[in-house]
mmCIF file of C-alpha atoms and ligand atoms in Angstrom:
data_model
loop_
_atom_site.group_PDB
_atom_site.id
_atom_site.type_symbol
_atom_site.label_atom_id
_atom_site.label_comp_id
_atom_site.label_asym_id
_atom_site.label_seq_id
_atom_site.Cartn_x
_atom_site.Cartn_y
_atom_site.Cartn_z
ATOM 1 C CA UNK W 1 1.923 23.937 -10.700
ATOM 2 C CA UNK W 2 -1.531 25.375 -7.860
ATOM 3 C CA UNK W 3 -2.622 21.990 -7.997
ATOM 4 C CA UNK W 4 0.904 20.445 -6.256
ATOM 5 C CA UNK W 5 2.514 21.205 -2.603
ATOM 6 C CA UNK W 6 5.836 19.358 -1.539
ATOM 7 C CA UNK W 7 6.347 19.179 1.525
ATOM 8 C CA UNK W 8 10.454 21.341 1.878
ATOM 9 C CA UNK W 9 12.406 18.406 3.436
ATOM 10 C CA UNK W 10 11.050 15.963 0.767
ATOM 11 C CA UNK W 11 11.534 18.230 -2.488
ATOM 12 C CA UNK W 12 14.997 18.818 -0.920
ATOM 13 C CA UNK W 13 15.930 15.464 -0.584
ATOM 14 C CA UNK W 14 13.978 14.620 -4.228
ATOM 15 C CA UNK W 15 17.011 17.448 -5.618
ATOM 16 C CA UNK W 16 20.024 15.943 -3.967
ATOM 17 C CA UNK W 17 18.896 12.878 -5.381
ATOM 18 C CA UNK W 18 18.461 11.429 -1.966
ATOM 19 C CA UNK W 19 16.680 8.569 -1.234
ATOM 20 C CA UNK W 20 12.501 9.800 -0.020
ATOM 21 C CA UNK W 21 9.805 6.876 0.698
ATOM 22 C CA UNK W 22 5.381 7.460 -0.897
ATOM 23 C CA UNK W 23 3.101 6.383 2.177
ATOM 24 C CA UNK W 24 -0.382 6.166 1.564
ATOM 25 C CA UNK W 25 -2.671 7.741 3.092
ATOM 26 C CA UNK W 26 -5.931 5.630 2.186
ATOM 27 C CA UNK W 27 -5.361 3.653 5.171
ATOM 28 C CA UNK W 28 -5.014 6.144 7.918
ATOM 29 C CA UNK W 29 -8.280 7.249 7.041
ATOM 30 C CA UNK W 30 -10.143 3.812 6.059
ATOM 31 C CA UNK W 31 -8.426 1.538 6.331
ATOM 32 C CA UNK W 32 -7.374 1.516 10.308
ATOM 33 C CA UNK W 33 -9.082 2.472 13.073
ATOM 34 C CA UNK W 34 -8.307 5.775 15.849
ATOM 35 C CA UNK W 35 -5.930 5.743 17.134
ATOM 36 C CA UNK W 36 -3.789 3.004 15.812
ATOM 37 C CA UNK W 37 -4.091 5.640 12.522
ATOM 38 C CA UNK W 38 -2.525 8.083 13.441
ATOM 39 C CA UNK W 39 0.036 6.185 15.440
ATOM 40 C CA UNK W 40 0.830 3.985 12.689
ATOM 41 C CA UNK W 41 0.946 6.957 9.978
ATOM 42 C CA UNK W 42 3.496 8.265 12.656
ATOM 43 C CA UNK W 43 5.616 4.701 13.426
ATOM 44 C CA UNK W 44 5.584 4.929 9.448
ATOM 45 C CA UNK W 45 7.164 7.860 9.261
ATOM 46 C CA UNK W 46 10.152 6.829 12.074
ATOM 47 C CA UNK W 47 10.862 3.715 9.984
ATOM 48 C CA UNK W 48 11.733 5.322 7.242
ATOM 49 C CA UNK W 49 13.670 7.775 9.615
ATOM 50 C CA UNK W 50 15.698 5.320 10.529
ATOM 51 C CA UNK W 51 16.373 4.379 7.725
ATOM 52 C CA UNK W 52 18.081 6.721 6.729
ATOM 53 C CA UNK W 53 15.295 8.183 3.934
ATOM 54 C CA UNK W 54 12.603 10.960 3.930
ATOM 55 C CA UNK W 55 9.037 10.131 4.268
ATOM 56 C CA UNK W 56 6.548 11.385 1.463
ATOM 57 C CA UNK W 57 2.800 10.769 3.404
ATOM 58 C CA UNK W 58 0.308 11.746 0.470
ATOM 59 C CA UNK W 59 -3.292 13.129 0.199
ATOM 60 C CA UNK W 60 -4.982 15.360 -0.886
ATOM 61 C CA UNK W 61 -6.223 18.521 0.866
ATOM 62 C CA UNK W 62 -8.739 20.505 -0.691
ATOM 63 C CA UNK W 63 -7.751 20.053 -3.845
ATOM 64 C CA UNK W 64 -4.542 20.578 -3.472
ATOM 65 C CA UNK W 65 -1.501 17.475 -4.837
ATOM 66 C CA UNK W 66 0.204 17.621 -1.242
ATOM 67 C CA UNK W 67 3.608 14.836 -1.017
ATOM 68 C CA UNK W 68 4.887 15.217 3.041
ATOM 69 C CA UNK W 69 2.392 15.820 5.347
ATOM 70 C CA UNK W 70 3.179 17.368 9.139
ATOM 71 C CA UNK W 71 0.605 15.004 11.494
ATOM 72 C CA UNK W 72 -1.551 17.565 12.026
ATOM 73 C CA UNK W 73 -2.633 18.305 8.662
ATOM 74 C CA UNK W 74 -2.810 13.544 8.531
ATOM 75 C CA UNK W 75 -4.689 14.866 11.930
ATOM 76 C CA UNK W 76 -7.503 17.112 9.520
ATOM 77 C CA UNK W 77 -7.614 14.475 6.755
ATOM 78 C CA UNK W 78 -8.531 12.117 9.108
ATOM 79 C CA UNK W 79 -11.115 13.771 11.093
ATOM 80 C CA UNK W 80 -14.711 11.933 10.491
ATOM 81 C CA UNK W 81 -16.119 15.382 10.363
ATOM 82 C CA UNK W 82 -14.508 15.723 6.846
ATOM 83 C CA UNK W 83 -15.623 13.155 4.811
ATOM 84 C CA UNK W 84 -12.091 12.589 3.092
ATOM 85 C CA UNK W 85 -13.234 10.714 -0.298
ATOM 86 C CA UNK W 86 -10.866 7.106 -1.066
ATOM 87 C CA UNK W 87 -8.709 8.171 -4.497
ATOM 88 C CA UNK W 88 -7.442 6.113 -6.801
ATOM 89 C CA UNK W 89 -5.208 7.706 -9.716
ATOM 90 C CA UNK W 90 -9.167 8.195 -11.313
ATOM 91 C CA UNK W 91 -10.021 10.441 -9.722
ATOM 92 C CA UNK W 92 -7.676 13.296 -9.142
ATOM 93 C CA UNK W 93 -8.335 15.641 -11.001
ATOM 94 C CA UNK W 94 -11.904 16.072 -10.301
ATOM 95 C CA UNK W 95 -10.331 15.519 -6.382
ATOM 96 C CA UNK W 96 -7.920 19.110 -7.985
ATOM 97 C CA UNK W 97 -11.221 20.680 -9.493
ATOM 98 C CA UNK W 98 -13.709 20.650 -7.112
ATOM 99 C CA UNK W 99 -11.291 21.646 -4.322
ATOM 100 C CA UNK W 100 -11.839 18.004 -2.058
ATOM 101 C CA UNK W 101 -10.300 16.119 0.386
ATOM 102 C CA UNK W 102 -9.238 12.466 -0.055
ATOM 103 C CA UNK W 103 -6.872 9.929 1.492
ATOM 104 C CA UNK W 104 -5.131 8.609 -1.687
ATOM 105 C CA UNK W 105 -4.808 5.147 -2.242
ATOM 106 C CA UNK W 106 -1.789 2.967 -3.631
ATOM 107 C CA UNK W 107 -2.991 3.926 -7.138
ATOM 108 C CA UNK W 108 -3.527 7.654 -6.072
ATOM 109 C CA UNK W 109 -0.024 7.247 -3.767
ATOM 110 C CA UNK W 110 1.654 6.364 -7.300
ATOM 111 C CA UNK W 111 0.117 7.877 -8.945
ATOM 112 C CA UNK W 112 0.985 11.188 -7.466
ATOM 113 C CA UNK W 113 4.844 10.013 -6.766
ATOM 114 C CA UNK W 114 5.357 9.663 -10.060
ATOM 115 C CA UNK W 115 4.300 13.043 -10.784
ATOM 116 C CA UNK W 116 6.808 14.225 -8.132
ATOM 117 C CA UNK W 117 9.447 12.884 -9.275
ATOM 118 C CA UNK W 118 9.224 9.953 -5.280
ATOM 119 C CA UNK W 119 10.164 6.268 -7.169
ATOM 120 C CA UNK W 120 9.298 3.387 -4.073
ATOM 121 C CA UNK W 121 6.443 3.952 -1.820
ATOM 122 C CA UNK W 122 4.728 1.388 0.834
ATOM 123 C CA UNK W 123 1.280 0.161 2.489
ATOM 124 C CA UNK W 124 0.225 -3.261 3.578
ATOM 125 C CA UNK W 125 -1.678 -4.841 1.520
ATOM 126 C CA UNK W 126 -1.550 -3.578 -2.769
ATOM 127 C CA UNK W 127 -4.898 -3.933 -3.495
ATOM 128 C CA UNK W 128 -6.230 -7.151 -5.729
ATOM 129 C CA UNK W 129 -8.779 -9.104 -7.639
ATOM 130 C CA UNK W 130 -11.513 -9.773 -5.154
ATOM 131 C CA UNK W 131 -13.350 -13.301 -5.388
ATOM 132 C CA UNK W 132 -16.069 -13.304 -7.367
ATOM 133 C CA UNK W 133 -15.133 -10.926 -9.927
ATOM 134 C CA UNK W 134 -15.395 -12.985 -12.784
ATOM 135 C CA UNK W 135 -18.662 -11.535 -12.568
ATOM 136 C CA UNK W 136 -18.721 -7.905 -10.642
ATOM 137 C CA UNK W 137 -15.541 -6.870 -12.858
ATOM 138 C CA UNK W 138 -14.090 -6.207 -9.458
ATOM 139 C CA UNK W 139 -10.601 -5.480 -9.914
ATOM 140 C CA UNK W 140 -8.571 -2.658 -7.691
ATOM 141 C CA UNK W 141 -6.513 -0.327 -9.845
ATOM 142 C CA UNK W 142 -3.695 -0.472 -8.108
ATOM 143 C CA UNK W 143 -3.024 -3.406 -10.608
ATOM 144 C CA UNK W 144 -3.756 -1.447 -13.459
ATOM 145 C CA UNK W 145 -2.003 2.149 -12.173
ATOM 146 C CA UNK W 146 1.042 -0.114 -11.130
ATOM 147 C CA UNK W 147 1.372 -1.719 -14.910
ATOM 148 C CA UNK W 148 1.571 1.684 -15.985
ATOM 149 C CA UNK W 149 3.397 3.900 -13.059
ATOM 150 C CA UNK W 150 6.771 2.803 -12.845
ATOM 151 C CA UNK W 151 7.278 3.035 -8.987
ATOM 152 C CA UNK W 152 7.983 -0.009 -6.737
ATOM 153 C CA UNK W 153 5.423 -1.187 -4.032
ATOM 154 C CA UNK W 154 6.555 -2.613 -0.841
ATOM 155 C CA UNK W 155 3.492 -4.758 0.271
ATOM 156 C CA UNK W 156 2.659 -7.841 1.987
ATOM 157 C CA UNK W 157 1.369 -9.720 -0.762
ATOM 158 C CA UNK W 158 -2.471 -8.860 -0.866
ATOM 159 C CA UNK W 159 -5.097 -9.503 1.759
ATOM 160 C CA UNK W 160 -6.089 -12.250 1.930
ATOM 161 C CA UNK W 161 -9.712 -11.451 1.641
ATOM 162 C CA UNK W 162 -9.659 -11.344 -2.066
ATOM 163 C CA UNK W 163 -8.663 -14.120 -4.339
ATOM 164 C CA UNK W 164 -5.187 -14.263 -4.312
ATOM 165 C CA UNK W 165 -4.351 -17.146 -7.443
ATOM 166 C CA UNK W 166 -6.155 -14.519 -9.637
ATOM 167 C CA UNK W 167 -4.666 -11.663 -8.850
ATOM 168 C CA UNK W 168 -1.514 -13.217 -9.370
ATOM 169 C CA UNK W 169 -2.442 -14.243 -12.643
ATOM 170 C CA UNK W 170 -3.628 -10.178 -13.555
ATOM 171 C CA UNK W 171 -0.120 -8.726 -11.894
ATOM 172 C CA UNK W 172 1.891 -11.443 -14.629
ATOM 173 C CA UNK W 173 -1.333 -10.828 -16.862
ATOM 174 C CA UNK W 174 -0.334 -6.541 -16.790
ATOM 175 C CA UNK W 175 3.472 -7.210 -17.088
ATOM 176 C CA UNK W 176 4.344 -6.349 -12.789
ATOM 177 C CA UNK W 177 7.529 -7.816 -11.927
ATOM 178 C CA UNK W 178 6.505 -9.305 -8.245
ATOM 179 C CA UNK W 179 9.134 -10.854 -5.964
ATOM 180 C CA UNK W 180 9.161 -11.890 -1.991
ATOM 181 C CA UNK W 181 11.822 -10.491 0.446
ATOM 182 C CA UNK W 182 13.417 -13.031 1.505
ATOM 183 C CA UNK W 183 10.578 -15.606 0.839
ATOM 184 C CA UNK W 184 9.598 -18.067 -1.995
ATOM 185 C CA UNK W 185 6.382 -18.016 -1.026
ATOM 186 C CA UNK W 186 2.892 -14.855 -2.355
ATOM 187 C CA UNK W 187 2.633 -13.986 1.292
ATOM 188 C CA UNK W 188 -0.874 -13.242 3.168
ATOM 189 C CA UNK W 189 -1.424 -10.060 4.444
ATOM 190 C CA UNK W 190 -1.633 -11.143 8.014
ATOM 191 C CA UNK W 191 -0.008 -14.272 7.153
ATOM 192 C CA UNK W 192 3.386 -15.538 6.262
ATOM 193 C CA UNK W 193 1.841 -17.527 3.184
ATOM 194 C CA UNK W 194 -0.622 -17.308 1.198
ATOM 195 C CA UNK W 195 0.381 -20.793 -0.066
ATOM 196 C CA UNK W 196 1.422 -19.880 -3.585
ATOM 197 C CA UNK W 197 4.657 -19.773 -4.858
ATOM 198 C CA UNK W 198 6.828 -17.240 -6.123
ATOM 199 C CA UNK W 199 8.740 -17.204 -8.893
ATOM 200 C CA UNK W 200 11.511 -15.145 -7.947
ATOM 201 C CA UNK W 201 12.692 -13.783 -4.739
ATOM 202 C CA UNK W 202 15.918 -10.986 -3.420
ATOM 203 C CA UNK W 203 17.957 -10.901 -0.238
ATOM 204 C CA UNK W 204 18.701 -7.469 -0.081
ATOM 205 C CA UNK W 205 17.641 -3.662 -1.047
ATOM 206 C CA UNK W 206 20.673 -3.716 -3.126
ATOM 207 C CA UNK W 207 19.409 -6.213 -4.772
ATOM 208 C CA UNK W 208 15.298 -5.675 -5.468
ATOM 209 C CA UNK W 209 17.169 -2.149 -5.900
ATOM 210 C CA UNK W 210 19.664 -3.289 -8.476
ATOM 211 C CA UNK W 211 16.075 -4.950 -10.331
ATOM 212 C CA UNK W 212 13.865 -2.153 -10.318
ATOM 213 C CA UNK W 213 16.812 0.204 -11.741
ATOM 214 C CA UNK W 214 17.041 -2.739 -14.806
ATOM 215 C CA UNK W 215 13.217 -2.384 -15.497
ATOM 216 C CA UNK W 216 12.344 1.052 -15.861
ATOM 217 C CA UNK W 217 15.264 0.636 -19.005
ATOM 218 C CA UNK W 218 12.393 -1.303 -21.185
ATOM 219 C CA UNK W 219 9.202 -1.231 -19.388
ATOM 220 C CA UNK W 220 6.927 1.289 -18.318
ATOM 221 C CA UNK W 221 5.564 -1.021 -14.556
ATOM 222 C CA UNK W 222 5.749 -0.357 -11.043
ATOM 223 C CA UNK W 223 7.387 -3.734 -9.306
ATOM 224 C CA UNK W 224 6.350 -5.139 -5.853
ATOM 225 C CA UNK W 225 8.043 -6.158 -3.648
ATOM 226 C CA UNK W 226 6.111 -9.113 -1.123
ATOM 227 C CA UNK W 227 7.526 -8.489 2.252
ATOM 228 C CA UNK W 228 5.940 -10.451 4.475
ATOM 229 C CA UNK W 229 4.945 -9.874 8.192
ATOM 230 C CA UNK W 230 7.390 -11.014 11.372
ATOM 231 C CA UNK W 231 6.963 -15.227 11.352
ATOM 232 C CA UNK W 232 5.966 -14.104 15.172
ATOM 233 C CA UNK W 233 3.808 -11.455 15.055
ATOM 234 C CA UNK W 234 1.231 -13.408 12.131
ATOM 235 C CA UNK W 235 -2.388 -13.804 12.695
ATOM 236 C CA UNK W 236 -3.030 -17.361 13.726
ATOM 237 C CA UNK W 237 -4.418 -19.864 10.906
ATOM 238 C CA UNK W 238 -7.205 -20.735 13.370
ATOM 239 C CA UNK W 239 -8.742 -16.823 14.109
ATOM 240 C CA UNK W 240 -7.107 -16.497 10.765
ATOM 241 C CA UNK W 241 -9.493 -18.191 8.833
ATOM 242 C CA UNK W 242 -12.206 -17.848 11.182
ATOM 243 C CA UNK W 243 -12.081 -14.551 10.684
ATOM 244 C CA UNK W 244 -12.675 -14.178 6.542
ATOM 245 C CA UNK W 245 -15.619 -16.187 6.652
ATOM 246 C CA UNK W 246 -17.221 -14.365 8.623
ATOM 247 C CA UNK W 247 -16.058 -10.964 7.452
ATOM 248 C CA UNK W 248 -16.936 -12.388 3.936
ATOM 249 C CA UNK W 249 -19.939 -13.331 5.054
ATOM 250 C CA UNK W 250 -20.692 -9.296 6.909
ATOM 251 C CA UNK W 251 -19.091 -8.168 3.595
ATOM 252 C CA UNK W 252 -21.682 -10.441 1.325
ATOM 253 C CA UNK W 253 -24.590 -9.479 3.098
ATOM 254 C CA UNK W 254 -24.212 -6.075 3.553
ATOM 255 C CA UNK W 255 -24.847 -5.291 0.155
ATOM 256 C CA UNK W 256 -21.667 -3.446 0.136
ATOM 257 C CA UNK W 257 -20.027 -2.808 -3.454
ATOM 258 C CA UNK W 258 -17.235 -1.251 -4.835
ATOM 259 C CA UNK W 259 -14.702 1.280 -2.684
ATOM 260 C CA UNK W 260 -16.594 0.720 -0.061
ATOM 261 C CA UNK W 261 -16.066 -2.737 0.649
ATOM 262 C CA UNK W 262 -11.873 -3.264 1.519
ATOM 263 C CA UNK W 263 -13.192 -0.799 4.830
ATOM 264 C CA UNK W 264 -16.079 -2.769 5.823
ATOM 265 C CA UNK W 265 -14.208 -6.282 5.449
ATOM 266 C CA UNK W 266 -10.815 -4.820 7.483
ATOM 267 C CA UNK W 267 -13.281 -3.387 9.956
ATOM 268 C CA UNK W 268 -15.192 -6.198 10.249
ATOM 269 C CA UNK W 269 -11.609 -8.957 10.762
ATOM 270 C CA UNK W 270 -11.264 -6.248 13.802
ATOM 271 C CA UNK W 271 -14.537 -6.996 14.946
ATOM 272 C CA UNK W 272 -14.205 -10.655 15.050
ATOM 273 C CA UNK W 273 -10.352 -11.285 15.941
ATOM 274 C CA UNK W 274 -11.228 -8.495 19.056
ATOM 275 C CA UNK W 275 -8.079 -6.280 17.765
ATOM 276 C CA UNK W 276 -5.765 -9.326 17.147
ATOM 277 C CA UNK W 277 -5.393 -8.298 13.001
ATOM 278 C CA UNK W 278 -4.865 -4.975 13.456
ATOM 279 C CA UNK W 279 -2.478 -5.646 15.434
ATOM 280 C CA UNK W 280 -0.997 -7.794 12.573
ATOM 281 C CA UNK W 281 -1.794 -5.399 10.399
ATOM 282 C CA UNK W 282 -0.083 -2.282 11.992
ATOM 283 C CA UNK W 283 3.499 -5.043 12.189
ATOM 284 C CA UNK W 284 3.601 -5.265 9.055
ATOM 285 C CA UNK W 285 2.799 -1.746 7.426
ATOM 286 C CA UNK W 286 6.006 -0.445 9.317
ATOM 287 C CA UNK W 287 8.159 -3.675 8.129
ATOM 288 C CA UNK W 288 6.805 -2.437 4.593
ATOM 289 C CA UNK W 289 7.996 1.541 4.845
ATOM 290 C CA UNK W 290 11.314 0.114 6.694
ATOM 291 C CA UNK W 291 12.117 -2.437 4.104
ATOM 292 C CA UNK W 292 10.989 0.394 1.440
ATOM 293 C CA UNK W 293 13.163 3.218 2.918
ATOM 294 C CA UNK W 294 16.024 0.191 2.727
ATOM 295 C CA UNK W 295 15.495 0.423 -0.831
ATOM 296 C CA UNK W 296 15.198 3.817 -1.575
ATOM 297 C CA UNK W 297 18.346 4.255 -0.093
ATOM 298 C CA UNK W 298 20.091 1.655 -2.353
ATOM 299 C CA UNK W 299 17.475 3.605 -5.767
ATOM 300 C CA UNK W 300 19.197 6.514 -3.818
ATOM 301 C CA UNK W 301 22.699 5.235 -4.207
ATOM 302 C CA UNK W 302 22.630 3.358 -7.888
ATOM 303 C CA UNK W 303 21.941 6.517 -9.670
ATOM 304 C CA UNK W 304 23.777 9.146 -7.852
HETATM 305 N N1 PSU V 401 -3.233 -1.794 2.718
HETATM 306 C C1 PSU V 401 -3.929 -1.580 4.695
HETATM 307 N N2 PSU V 401 -4.695 -0.952 4.741
HETATM 308 C C2 PSU V 401 -5.693 -0.512 3.685
HETATM 309 C C3 PSU V 401 -5.219 0.085 2.349
HETATM 310 C C4 PSU V 401 -3.867 -1.149 2.637
HETATM 311 O O1 PSU V 401 -3.240 -2.221 4.869
HETATM 312 O O2 PSU V 401 -7.008 0.041 3.894
HETATM 313 C C5 PSU V 401 -5.467 0.428 1.666
HETATM 314 C C6 PSU V 401 -4.578 0.587 0.403
HETATM 315 O O3 PSU V 401 -5.182 2.124 -0.444
HETATM 316 C C7 PSU V 401 -4.805 -0.071 -1.101
HETATM 317 C C8 PSU V 401 -6.980 -0.272 -1.018
HETATM 318 O O4 PSU V 401 -4.833 0.899 -2.692
HETATM 319 O O5 PSU V 401 -6.761 -0.880 0.466
HETATM 320 C C9 PSU V 401 -7.510 -0.894 -1.326
HETATM 321 O O6 PSU V 401 -8.770 -0.672 -2.041
HETATM 322 P P1 PSU V 401 -9.761 -1.490 -3.377
HETATM 323 O O7 PSU V 401 -10.476 -2.421 -3.024
HETATM 324 O O8 PSU V 401 -11.127 -0.119 -3.187
HETATM 325 O O9 PSU V 401 -8.776 -0.818 -4.307
HETATM 326 MN MN1 MN V 402 -12.775 -2.501 -6.355
#
């Protein structure tokens, strides 16, 4: 497959049945400002290794679905002059055919991960249903991708800019199982608790892995493990609520739609909080990478 390039270390780990964790690139290219973006990418890879798994950062480089990329390739992909696209699952065929550069979203990343044989991925916040979606129909393809791709995703819930209640309902309709990681509350990305309860919680990577292994026998969907940011790392509640209002107003006034909405709202959050939201975003992504790696190790153990 000339359109698929799996890094040697990742390929060897997969062939030997060892733990591999897919990491996305949209957060690096479109989600976090430089130099935080490349720093956090390196920290995620280190966190995955520290937990005994192999990291596979996924993106599209000149039309090649690239599974596992070193820091120099990632740096090139994130170079603003390169105008790397934001690629969801549906975009991959055109990106291959036109030899484009692009960062993959959760939807794009799990599609490539599954194609490459990787069953676990980590991100910051899953995409979801946007506020006002009953008019705009703006619902992230992350949800429908998870409903047809058997990859376990670790995320700190969904970003608080979204309609969290509606997102939880859609995950239910789509048959995507959700459990809190050592919490009974659905996390609110920058905050531990979005105010919504969860039906399931898991206390260990082993139970998360066992649930996924069982689920895969009768369902084609992925599974969401919702890992909240550490208590002492979350954004102050008042700061959060003020920033959220400002970011939503900014997005509405800018007239931006579609896939540009999430990046512009994240950037406004960072500006309004003078970088505090970026700090929280960094902490939660690295924590998710670590939890994903622990789960991937447990998944590998179950299948050996
Ligand atoms: N998590 C973060 N920052 C991000 C994202 C996740 O901390 O930028 C990205 C993911 O790639 C996710 C995307 O798939 O945001 C959702 O974009 P949209 O709402 O356009 O579907
Ligand atoms: Mn959207």
